[in-house]
JSON list of C-alpha atoms in Angstrom, two decimals:
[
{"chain": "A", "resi": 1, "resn": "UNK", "atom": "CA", "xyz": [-17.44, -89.87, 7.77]},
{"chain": "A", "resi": 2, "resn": "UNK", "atom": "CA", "xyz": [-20.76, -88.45, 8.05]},
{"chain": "A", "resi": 3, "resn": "UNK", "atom": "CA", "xyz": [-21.79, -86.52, 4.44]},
{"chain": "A", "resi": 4, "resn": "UNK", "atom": "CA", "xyz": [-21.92, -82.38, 5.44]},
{"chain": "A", "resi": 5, "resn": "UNK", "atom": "CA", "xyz": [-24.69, -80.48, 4.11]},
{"chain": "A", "resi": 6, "resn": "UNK", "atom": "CA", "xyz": [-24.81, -78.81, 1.41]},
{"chain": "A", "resi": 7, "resn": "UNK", "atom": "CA", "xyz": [-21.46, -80.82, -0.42]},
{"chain": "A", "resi": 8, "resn": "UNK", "atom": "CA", "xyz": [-23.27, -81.43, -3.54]},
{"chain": "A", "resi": 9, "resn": "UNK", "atom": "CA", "xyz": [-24.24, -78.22, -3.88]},
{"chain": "A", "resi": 10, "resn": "UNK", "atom": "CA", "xyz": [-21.01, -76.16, -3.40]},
{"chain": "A", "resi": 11, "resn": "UNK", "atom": "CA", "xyz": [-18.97, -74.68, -5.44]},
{"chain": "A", "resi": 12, "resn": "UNK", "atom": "CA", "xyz": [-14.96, -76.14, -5.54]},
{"chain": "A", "resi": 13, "resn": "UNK", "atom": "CA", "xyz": [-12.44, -73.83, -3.47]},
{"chain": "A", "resi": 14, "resn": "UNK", "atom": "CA", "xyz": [-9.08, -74.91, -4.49]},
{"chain": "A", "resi": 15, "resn": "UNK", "atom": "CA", "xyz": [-7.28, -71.61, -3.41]},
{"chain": "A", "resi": 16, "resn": "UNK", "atom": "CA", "xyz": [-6.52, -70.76, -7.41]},
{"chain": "A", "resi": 17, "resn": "UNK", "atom": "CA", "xyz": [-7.21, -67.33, -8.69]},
{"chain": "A", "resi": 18, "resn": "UNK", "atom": "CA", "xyz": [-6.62, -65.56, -11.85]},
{"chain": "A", "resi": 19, "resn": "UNK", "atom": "CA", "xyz": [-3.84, -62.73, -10.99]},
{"chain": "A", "resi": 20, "resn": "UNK", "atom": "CA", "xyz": [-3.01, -59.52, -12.76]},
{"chain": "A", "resi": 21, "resn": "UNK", "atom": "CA", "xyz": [0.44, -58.66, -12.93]},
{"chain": "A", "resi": 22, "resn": "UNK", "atom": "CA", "xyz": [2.16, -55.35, -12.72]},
{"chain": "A", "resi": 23, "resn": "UNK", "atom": "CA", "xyz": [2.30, -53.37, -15.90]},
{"chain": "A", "resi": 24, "resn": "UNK", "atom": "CA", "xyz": [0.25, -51.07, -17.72]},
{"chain": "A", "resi": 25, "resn": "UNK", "atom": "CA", "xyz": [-3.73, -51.87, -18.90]},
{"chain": "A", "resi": 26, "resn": "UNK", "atom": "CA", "xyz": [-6.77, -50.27, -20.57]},
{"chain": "A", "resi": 27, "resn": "UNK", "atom": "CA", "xyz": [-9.59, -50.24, -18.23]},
{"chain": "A", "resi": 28, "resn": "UNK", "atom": "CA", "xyz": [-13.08, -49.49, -18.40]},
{"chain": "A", "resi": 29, "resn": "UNK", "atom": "CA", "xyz": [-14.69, -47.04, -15.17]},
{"chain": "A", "resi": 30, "resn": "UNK", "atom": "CA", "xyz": [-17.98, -49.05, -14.16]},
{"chain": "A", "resi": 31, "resn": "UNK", "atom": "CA", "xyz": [-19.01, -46.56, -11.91]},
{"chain": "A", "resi": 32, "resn": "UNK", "atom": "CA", "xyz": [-17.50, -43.09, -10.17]},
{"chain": "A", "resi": 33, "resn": "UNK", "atom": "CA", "xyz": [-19.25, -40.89, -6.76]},
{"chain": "A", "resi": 34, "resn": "UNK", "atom": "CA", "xyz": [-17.86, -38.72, -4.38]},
{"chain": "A", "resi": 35, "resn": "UNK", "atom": "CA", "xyz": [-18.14, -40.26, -0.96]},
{"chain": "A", "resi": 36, "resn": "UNK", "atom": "CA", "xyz": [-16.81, -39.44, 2.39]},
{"chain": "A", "resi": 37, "resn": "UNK", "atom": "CA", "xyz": [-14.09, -41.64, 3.89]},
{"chain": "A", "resi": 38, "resn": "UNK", "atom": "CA", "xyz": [-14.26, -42.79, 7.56]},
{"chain": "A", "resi": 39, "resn": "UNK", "atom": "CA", "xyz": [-12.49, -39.60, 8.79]},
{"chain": "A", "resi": 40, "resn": "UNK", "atom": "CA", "xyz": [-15.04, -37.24, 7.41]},
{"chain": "A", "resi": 41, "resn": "UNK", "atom": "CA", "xyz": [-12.98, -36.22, 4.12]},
{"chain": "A", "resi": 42, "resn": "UNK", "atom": "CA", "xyz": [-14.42, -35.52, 0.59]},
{"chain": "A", "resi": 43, "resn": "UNK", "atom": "CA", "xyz": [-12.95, -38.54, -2.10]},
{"chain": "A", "resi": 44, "resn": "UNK", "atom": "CA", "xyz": [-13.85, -39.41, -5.65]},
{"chain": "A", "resi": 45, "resn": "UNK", "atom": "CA", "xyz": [-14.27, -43.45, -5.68]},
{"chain": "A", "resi": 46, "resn": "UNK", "atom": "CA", "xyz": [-13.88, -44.72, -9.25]},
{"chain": "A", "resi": 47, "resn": "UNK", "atom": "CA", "xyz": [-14.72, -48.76, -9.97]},
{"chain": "A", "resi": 48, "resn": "UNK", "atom": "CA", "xyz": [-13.12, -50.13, -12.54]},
{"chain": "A", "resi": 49, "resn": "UNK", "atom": "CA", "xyz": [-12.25, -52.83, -14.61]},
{"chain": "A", "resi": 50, "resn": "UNK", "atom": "CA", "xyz": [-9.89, -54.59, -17.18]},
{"chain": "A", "resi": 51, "resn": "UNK", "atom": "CA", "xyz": [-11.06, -53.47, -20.78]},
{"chain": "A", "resi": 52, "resn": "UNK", "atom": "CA", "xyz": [-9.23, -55.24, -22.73]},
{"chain": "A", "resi": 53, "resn": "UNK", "atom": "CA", "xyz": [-6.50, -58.13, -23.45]},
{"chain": "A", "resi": 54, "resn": "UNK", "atom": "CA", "xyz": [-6.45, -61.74, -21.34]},
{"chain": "A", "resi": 55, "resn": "UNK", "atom": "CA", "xyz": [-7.54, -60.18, -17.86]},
{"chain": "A", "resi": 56, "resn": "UNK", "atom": "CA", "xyz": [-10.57, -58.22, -19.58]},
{"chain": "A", "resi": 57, "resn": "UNK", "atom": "CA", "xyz": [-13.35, -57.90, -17.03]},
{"chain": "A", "resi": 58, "resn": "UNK", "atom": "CA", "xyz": [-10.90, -59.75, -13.96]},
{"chain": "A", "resi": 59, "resn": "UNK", "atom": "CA", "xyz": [-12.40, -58.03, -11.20]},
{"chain": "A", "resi": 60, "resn": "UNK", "atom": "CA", "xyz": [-16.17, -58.89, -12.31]},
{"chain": "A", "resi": 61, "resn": "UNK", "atom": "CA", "xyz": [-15.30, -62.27, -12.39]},
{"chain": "A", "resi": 62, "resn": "UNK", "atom": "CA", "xyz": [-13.69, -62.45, -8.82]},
{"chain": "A", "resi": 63, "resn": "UNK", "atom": "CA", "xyz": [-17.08, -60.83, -7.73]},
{"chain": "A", "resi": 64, "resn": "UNK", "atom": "CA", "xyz": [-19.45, -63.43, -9.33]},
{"chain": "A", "resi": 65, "resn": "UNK", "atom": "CA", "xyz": [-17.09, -65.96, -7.31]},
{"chain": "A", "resi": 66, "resn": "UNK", "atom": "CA", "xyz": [-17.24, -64.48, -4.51]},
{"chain": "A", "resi": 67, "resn": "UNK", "atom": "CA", "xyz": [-21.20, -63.92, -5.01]},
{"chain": "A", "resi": 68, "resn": "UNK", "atom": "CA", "xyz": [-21.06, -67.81, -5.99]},
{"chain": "A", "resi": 69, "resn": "UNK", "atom": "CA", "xyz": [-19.19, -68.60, -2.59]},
{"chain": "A", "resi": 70, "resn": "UNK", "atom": "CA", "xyz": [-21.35, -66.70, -0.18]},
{"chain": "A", "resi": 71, "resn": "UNK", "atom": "CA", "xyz": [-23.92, -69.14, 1.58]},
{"chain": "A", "resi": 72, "resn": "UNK", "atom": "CA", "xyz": [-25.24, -66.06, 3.84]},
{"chain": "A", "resi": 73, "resn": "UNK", "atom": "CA", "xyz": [-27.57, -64.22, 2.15]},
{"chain": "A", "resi": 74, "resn": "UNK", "atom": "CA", "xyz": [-27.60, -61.91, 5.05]},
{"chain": "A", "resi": 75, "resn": "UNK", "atom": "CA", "xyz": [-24.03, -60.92, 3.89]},
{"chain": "A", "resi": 76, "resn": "UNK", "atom": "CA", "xyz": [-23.41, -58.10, 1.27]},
{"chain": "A", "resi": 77, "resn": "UNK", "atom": "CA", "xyz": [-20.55, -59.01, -1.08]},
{"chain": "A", "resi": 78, "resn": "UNK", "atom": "CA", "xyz": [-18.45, -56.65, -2.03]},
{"chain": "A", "resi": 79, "resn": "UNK", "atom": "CA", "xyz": [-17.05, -55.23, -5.22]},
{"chain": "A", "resi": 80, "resn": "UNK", "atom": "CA", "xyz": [-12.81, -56.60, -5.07]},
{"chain": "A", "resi": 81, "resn": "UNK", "atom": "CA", "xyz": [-11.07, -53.23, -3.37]},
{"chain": "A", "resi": 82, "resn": "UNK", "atom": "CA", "xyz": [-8.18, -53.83, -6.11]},
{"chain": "A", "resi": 83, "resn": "UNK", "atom": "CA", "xyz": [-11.01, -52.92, -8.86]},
{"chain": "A", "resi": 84, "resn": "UNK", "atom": "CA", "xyz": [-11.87, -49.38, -6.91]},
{"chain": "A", "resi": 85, "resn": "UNK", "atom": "CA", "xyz": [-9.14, -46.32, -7.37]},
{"chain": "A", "resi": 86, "resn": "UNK", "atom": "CA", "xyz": [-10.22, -43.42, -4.72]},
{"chain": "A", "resi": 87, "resn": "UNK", "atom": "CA", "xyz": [-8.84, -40.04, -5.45]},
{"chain": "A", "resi": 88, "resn": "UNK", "atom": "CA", "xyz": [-8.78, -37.56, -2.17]},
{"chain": "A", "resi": 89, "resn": "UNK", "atom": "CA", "xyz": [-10.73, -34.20, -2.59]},
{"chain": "A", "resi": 90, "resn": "UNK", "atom": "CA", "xyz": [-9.80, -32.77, 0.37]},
{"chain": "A", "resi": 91, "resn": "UNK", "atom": "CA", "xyz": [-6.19, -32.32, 0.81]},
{"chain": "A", "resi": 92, "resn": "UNK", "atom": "CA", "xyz": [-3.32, -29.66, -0.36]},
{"chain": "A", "resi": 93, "resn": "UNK", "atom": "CA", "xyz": [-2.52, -31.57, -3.58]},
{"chain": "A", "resi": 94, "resn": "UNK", "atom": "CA", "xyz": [-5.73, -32.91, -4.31]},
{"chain": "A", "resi": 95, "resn": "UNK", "atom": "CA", "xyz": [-6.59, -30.05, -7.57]},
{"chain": "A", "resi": 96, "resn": "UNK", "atom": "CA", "xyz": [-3.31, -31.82, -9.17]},
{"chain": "A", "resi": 97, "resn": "UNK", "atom": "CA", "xyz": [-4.21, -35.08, -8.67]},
{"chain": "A", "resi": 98, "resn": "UNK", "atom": "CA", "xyz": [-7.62, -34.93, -10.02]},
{"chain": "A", "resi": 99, "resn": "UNK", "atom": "CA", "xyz": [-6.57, -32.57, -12.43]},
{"chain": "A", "resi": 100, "resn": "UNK", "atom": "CA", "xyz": [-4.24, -35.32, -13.87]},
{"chain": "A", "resi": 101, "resn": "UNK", "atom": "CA", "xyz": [-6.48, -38.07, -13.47]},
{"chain": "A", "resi": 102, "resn": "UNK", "atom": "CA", "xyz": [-9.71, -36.47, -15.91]},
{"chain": "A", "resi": 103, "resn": "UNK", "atom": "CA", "xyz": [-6.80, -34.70, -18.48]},
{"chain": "A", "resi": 104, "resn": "UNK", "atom": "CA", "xyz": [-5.89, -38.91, -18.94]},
{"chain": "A", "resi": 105, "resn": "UNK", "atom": "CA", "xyz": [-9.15, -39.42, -19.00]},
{"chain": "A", "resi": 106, "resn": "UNK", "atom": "CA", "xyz": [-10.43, -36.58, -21.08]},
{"chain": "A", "resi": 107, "resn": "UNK", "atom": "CA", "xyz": [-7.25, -37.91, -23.79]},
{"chain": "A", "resi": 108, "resn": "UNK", "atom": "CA", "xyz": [-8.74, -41.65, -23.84]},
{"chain": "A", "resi": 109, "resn": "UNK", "atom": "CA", "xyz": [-12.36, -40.68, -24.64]},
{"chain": "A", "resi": 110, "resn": "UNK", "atom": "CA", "xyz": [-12.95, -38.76, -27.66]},
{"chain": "A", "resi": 111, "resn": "UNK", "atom": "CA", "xyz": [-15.23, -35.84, -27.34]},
{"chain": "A", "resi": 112, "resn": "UNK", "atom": "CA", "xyz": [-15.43, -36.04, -23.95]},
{"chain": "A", "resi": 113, "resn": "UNK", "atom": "CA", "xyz": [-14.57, -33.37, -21.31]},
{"chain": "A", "resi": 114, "resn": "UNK", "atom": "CA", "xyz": [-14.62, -33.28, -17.53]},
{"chain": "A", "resi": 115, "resn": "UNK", "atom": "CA", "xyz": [-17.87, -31.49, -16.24]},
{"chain": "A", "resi": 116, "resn": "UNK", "atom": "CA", "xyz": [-18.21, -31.62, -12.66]},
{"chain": "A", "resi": 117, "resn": "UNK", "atom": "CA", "xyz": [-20.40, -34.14, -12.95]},
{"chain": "A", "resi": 118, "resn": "UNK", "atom": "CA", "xyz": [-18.55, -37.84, -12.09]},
{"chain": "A", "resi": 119, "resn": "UNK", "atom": "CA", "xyz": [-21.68, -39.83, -13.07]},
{"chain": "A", "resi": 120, "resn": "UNK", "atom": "CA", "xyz": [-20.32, -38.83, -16.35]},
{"chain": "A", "resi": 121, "resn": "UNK", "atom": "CA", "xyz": [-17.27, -41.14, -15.68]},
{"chain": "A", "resi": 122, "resn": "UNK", "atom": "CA", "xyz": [-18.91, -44.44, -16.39]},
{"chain": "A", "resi": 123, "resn": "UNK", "atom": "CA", "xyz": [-18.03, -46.41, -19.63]},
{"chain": "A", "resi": 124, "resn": "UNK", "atom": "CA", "xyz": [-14.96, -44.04, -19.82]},
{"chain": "A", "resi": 125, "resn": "UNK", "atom": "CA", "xyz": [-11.71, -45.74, -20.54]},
{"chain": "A", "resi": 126, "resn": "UNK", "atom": "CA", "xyz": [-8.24, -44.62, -19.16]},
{"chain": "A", "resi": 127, "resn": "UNK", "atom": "CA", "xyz": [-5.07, -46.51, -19.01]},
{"chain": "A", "resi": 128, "resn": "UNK", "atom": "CA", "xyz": [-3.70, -47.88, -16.03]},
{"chain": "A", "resi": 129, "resn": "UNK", "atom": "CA", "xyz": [-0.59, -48.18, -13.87]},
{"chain": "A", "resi": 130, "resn": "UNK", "atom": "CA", "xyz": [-0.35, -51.02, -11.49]},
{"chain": "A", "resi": 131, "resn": "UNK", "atom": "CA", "xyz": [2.45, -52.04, -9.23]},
{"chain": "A", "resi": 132, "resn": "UNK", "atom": "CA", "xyz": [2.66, -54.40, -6.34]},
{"chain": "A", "resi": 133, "resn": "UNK", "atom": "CA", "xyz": [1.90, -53.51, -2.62]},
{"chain": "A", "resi": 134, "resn": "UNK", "atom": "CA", "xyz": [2.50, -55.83, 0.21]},
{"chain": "A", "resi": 135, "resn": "UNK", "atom": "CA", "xyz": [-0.39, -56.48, 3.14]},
{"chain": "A", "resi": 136, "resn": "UNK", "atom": "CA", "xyz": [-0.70, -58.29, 5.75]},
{"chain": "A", "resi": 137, "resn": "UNK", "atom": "CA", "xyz": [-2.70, -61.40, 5.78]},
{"chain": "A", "resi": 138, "resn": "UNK", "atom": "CA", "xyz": [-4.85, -62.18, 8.99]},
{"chain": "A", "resi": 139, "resn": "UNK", "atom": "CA", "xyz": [-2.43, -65.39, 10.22]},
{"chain": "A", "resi": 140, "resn": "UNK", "atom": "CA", "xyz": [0.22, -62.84, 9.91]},
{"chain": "A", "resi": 141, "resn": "UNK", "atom": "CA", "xyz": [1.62, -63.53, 6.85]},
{"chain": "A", "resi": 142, "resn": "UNK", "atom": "CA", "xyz": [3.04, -61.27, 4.43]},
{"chain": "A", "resi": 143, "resn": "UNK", "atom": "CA", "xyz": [1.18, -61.19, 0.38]},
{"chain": "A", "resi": 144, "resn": "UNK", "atom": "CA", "xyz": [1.91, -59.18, -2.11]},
{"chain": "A", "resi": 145, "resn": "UNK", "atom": "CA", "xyz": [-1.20, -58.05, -4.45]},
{"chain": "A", "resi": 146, "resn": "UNK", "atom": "CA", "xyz": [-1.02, -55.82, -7.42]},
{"chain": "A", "resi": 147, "resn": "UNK", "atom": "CA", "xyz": [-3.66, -52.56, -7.32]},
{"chain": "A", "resi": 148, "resn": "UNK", "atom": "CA", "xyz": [-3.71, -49.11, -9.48]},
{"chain": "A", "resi": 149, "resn": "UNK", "atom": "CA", "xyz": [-1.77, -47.21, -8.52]},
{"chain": "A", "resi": 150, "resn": "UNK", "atom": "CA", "xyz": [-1.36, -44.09, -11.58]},
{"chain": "A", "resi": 151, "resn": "UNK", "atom": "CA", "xyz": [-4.33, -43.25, -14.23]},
{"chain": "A", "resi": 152, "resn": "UNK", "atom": "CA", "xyz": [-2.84, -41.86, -17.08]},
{"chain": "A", "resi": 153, "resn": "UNK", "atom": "CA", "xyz": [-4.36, -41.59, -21.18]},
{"chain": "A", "resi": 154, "resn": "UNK", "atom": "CA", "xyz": [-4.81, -45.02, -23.09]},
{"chain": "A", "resi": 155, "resn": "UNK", "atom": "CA", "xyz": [-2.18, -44.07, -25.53]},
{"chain": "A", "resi": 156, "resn": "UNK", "atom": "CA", "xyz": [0.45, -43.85, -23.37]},
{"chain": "A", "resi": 157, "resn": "UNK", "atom": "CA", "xyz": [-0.35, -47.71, -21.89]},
{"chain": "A", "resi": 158, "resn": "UNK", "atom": "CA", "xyz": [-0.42, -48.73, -25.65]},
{"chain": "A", "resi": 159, "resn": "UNK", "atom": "CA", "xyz": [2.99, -46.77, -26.46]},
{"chain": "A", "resi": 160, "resn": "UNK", "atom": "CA", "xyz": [4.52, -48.15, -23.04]},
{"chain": "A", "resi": 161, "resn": "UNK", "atom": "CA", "xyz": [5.65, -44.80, -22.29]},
{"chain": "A", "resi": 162, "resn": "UNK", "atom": "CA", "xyz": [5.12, -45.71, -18.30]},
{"chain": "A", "resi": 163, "resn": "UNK", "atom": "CA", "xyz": [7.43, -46.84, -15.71]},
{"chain": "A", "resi": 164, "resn": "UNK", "atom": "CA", "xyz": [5.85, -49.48, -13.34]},
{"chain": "A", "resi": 165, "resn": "UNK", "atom": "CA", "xyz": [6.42, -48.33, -9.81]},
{"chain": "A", "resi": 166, "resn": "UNK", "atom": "CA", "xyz": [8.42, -50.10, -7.19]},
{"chain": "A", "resi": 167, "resn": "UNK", "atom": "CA", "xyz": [6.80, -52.66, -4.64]},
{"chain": "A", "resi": 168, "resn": "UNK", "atom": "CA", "xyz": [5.41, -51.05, -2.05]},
{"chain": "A", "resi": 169, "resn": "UNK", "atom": "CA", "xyz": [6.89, -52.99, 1.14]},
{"chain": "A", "resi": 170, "resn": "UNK", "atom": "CA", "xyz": [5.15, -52.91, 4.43]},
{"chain": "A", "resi": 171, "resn": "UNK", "atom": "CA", "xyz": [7.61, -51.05, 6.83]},
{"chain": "A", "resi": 172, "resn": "UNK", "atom": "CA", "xyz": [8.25, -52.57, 10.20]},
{"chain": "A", "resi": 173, "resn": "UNK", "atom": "CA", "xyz": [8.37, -50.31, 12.82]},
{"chain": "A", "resi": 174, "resn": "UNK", "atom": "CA", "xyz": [11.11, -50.00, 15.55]},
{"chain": "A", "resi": 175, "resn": "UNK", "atom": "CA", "xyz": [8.55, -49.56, 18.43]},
{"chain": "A", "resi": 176, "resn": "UNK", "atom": "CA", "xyz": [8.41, -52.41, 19.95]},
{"chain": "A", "resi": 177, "resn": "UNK", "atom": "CA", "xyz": [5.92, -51.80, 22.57]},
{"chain": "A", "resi": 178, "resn": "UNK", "atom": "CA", "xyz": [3.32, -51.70, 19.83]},
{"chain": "A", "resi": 179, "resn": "UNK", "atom": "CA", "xyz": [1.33, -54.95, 18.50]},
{"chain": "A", "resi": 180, "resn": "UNK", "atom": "CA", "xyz": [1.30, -53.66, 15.16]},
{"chain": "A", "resi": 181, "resn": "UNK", "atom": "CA", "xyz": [4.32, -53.93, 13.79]},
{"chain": "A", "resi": 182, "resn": "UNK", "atom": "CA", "xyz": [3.51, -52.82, 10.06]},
{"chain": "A", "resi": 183, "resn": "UNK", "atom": "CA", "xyz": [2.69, -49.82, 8.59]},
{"chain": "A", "resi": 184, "resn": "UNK", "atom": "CA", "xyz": [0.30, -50.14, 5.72]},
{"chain": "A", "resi": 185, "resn": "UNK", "atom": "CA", "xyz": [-1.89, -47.65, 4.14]},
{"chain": "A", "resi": 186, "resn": "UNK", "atom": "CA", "xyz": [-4.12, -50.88, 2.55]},
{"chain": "A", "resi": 187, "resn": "UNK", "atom": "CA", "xyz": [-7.91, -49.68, 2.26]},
{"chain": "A", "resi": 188, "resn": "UNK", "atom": "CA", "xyz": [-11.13, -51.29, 3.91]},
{"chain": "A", "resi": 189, "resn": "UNK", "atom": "CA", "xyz": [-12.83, -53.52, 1.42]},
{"chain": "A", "resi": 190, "resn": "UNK", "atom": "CA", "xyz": [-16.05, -51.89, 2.20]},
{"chain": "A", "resi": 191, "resn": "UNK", "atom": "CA", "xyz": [-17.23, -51.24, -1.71]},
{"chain": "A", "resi": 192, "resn": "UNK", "atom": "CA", "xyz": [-20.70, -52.63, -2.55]},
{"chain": "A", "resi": 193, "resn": "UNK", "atom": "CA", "xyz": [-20.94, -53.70, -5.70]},
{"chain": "A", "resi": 194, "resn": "UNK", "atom": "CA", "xyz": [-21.47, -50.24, -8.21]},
{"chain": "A", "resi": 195, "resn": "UNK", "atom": "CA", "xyz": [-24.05, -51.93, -10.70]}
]
């Protein structure tokens, strides 16, 4: 066998990756803007991290491999899409839901109190609820991967007053016309990296 180029200089893939379980965590916002999602409505989109205990800073580190990995420098890598939480601005429930979300936040961080201004949002710390979700892999496949799914205060992760939420299951449709037989509600993993 002929030696391929570049061998020496690569980096190992072995398929092994550090994985966060489902439970509750304190994490760290790196960044926060209001953006416009691909059907034209208003979000918040928060990037985030692991603060503290063994997965502190998780989703950095799967972004300097992934950084590490990419040979093209034409291609942007992007931020891991388990690391960003988007909160819809635009819909009938949306004043609750971001209501609840900066009130956690706003009990985590001491002295500080939500403005209007999500720039402001970076360095905070809130706790976090994660839970599985299933997806479906491109050979078909089904994985299960664990995302945010609830932001509530840091004392309530640290009292374990938080239930973790059932595994989201992809549901199979009965139309069987259709090529897509799932139903998922799994975002693009179009986040450049916030910092």
């Amino acid at each position: 066998m002929e030696k391929i180029q570049g061998y020496d200089e690569a980096q190992a893939i072995t398929g092994e990756y550090e994985t966060l379980e489902a439970g509750g965590y304190i994490c760290k916002i790196i960044s926060a803007k209001e953006e416009t999602s691909q059907n034209g409505n208003r979000m918040l989109v928060i990037v985030f991290d692991i603060a503290e205990g063994e997965h502190k800073g998780i989703y950095k580190r799967r972004y300097d491999e992934l950084v590490k990995q990419n040979n093209d420098p034409a291609t942007t890598v992007k931020y891991p899409n388990n690391g960003v939480y988007r909160v819809m601005l635009d819909s009938e429930k949306a004043a609750g839901y971001l209501k609840g979300l900066m009130t956690s936040i706003e009990a985590s961080n001491k002295n500080f109190k939500w403005n209007w201004d999500e720039k402001e949002l970076k360095d905070k710390i809130f706790g976090g609820i994660f839970g599985e979700e299933e997806y479906e892999k491109m050979n078909g496949e089904i994985g299960t991967t664990v995302k945010l799914k609830w932001i509530r205060s840091v004392q309530a992760i640290e009292d374990g007053k938080y239930k973790i939420p059932e595994k989201k299951c992809l549901n199979k449709q009965s139309d069987k016309k259709s090529d897509n037989i799932f139903n998922t509600d799994a975002k693009d993993d179009d986040d450049d990296l916030p910092f």
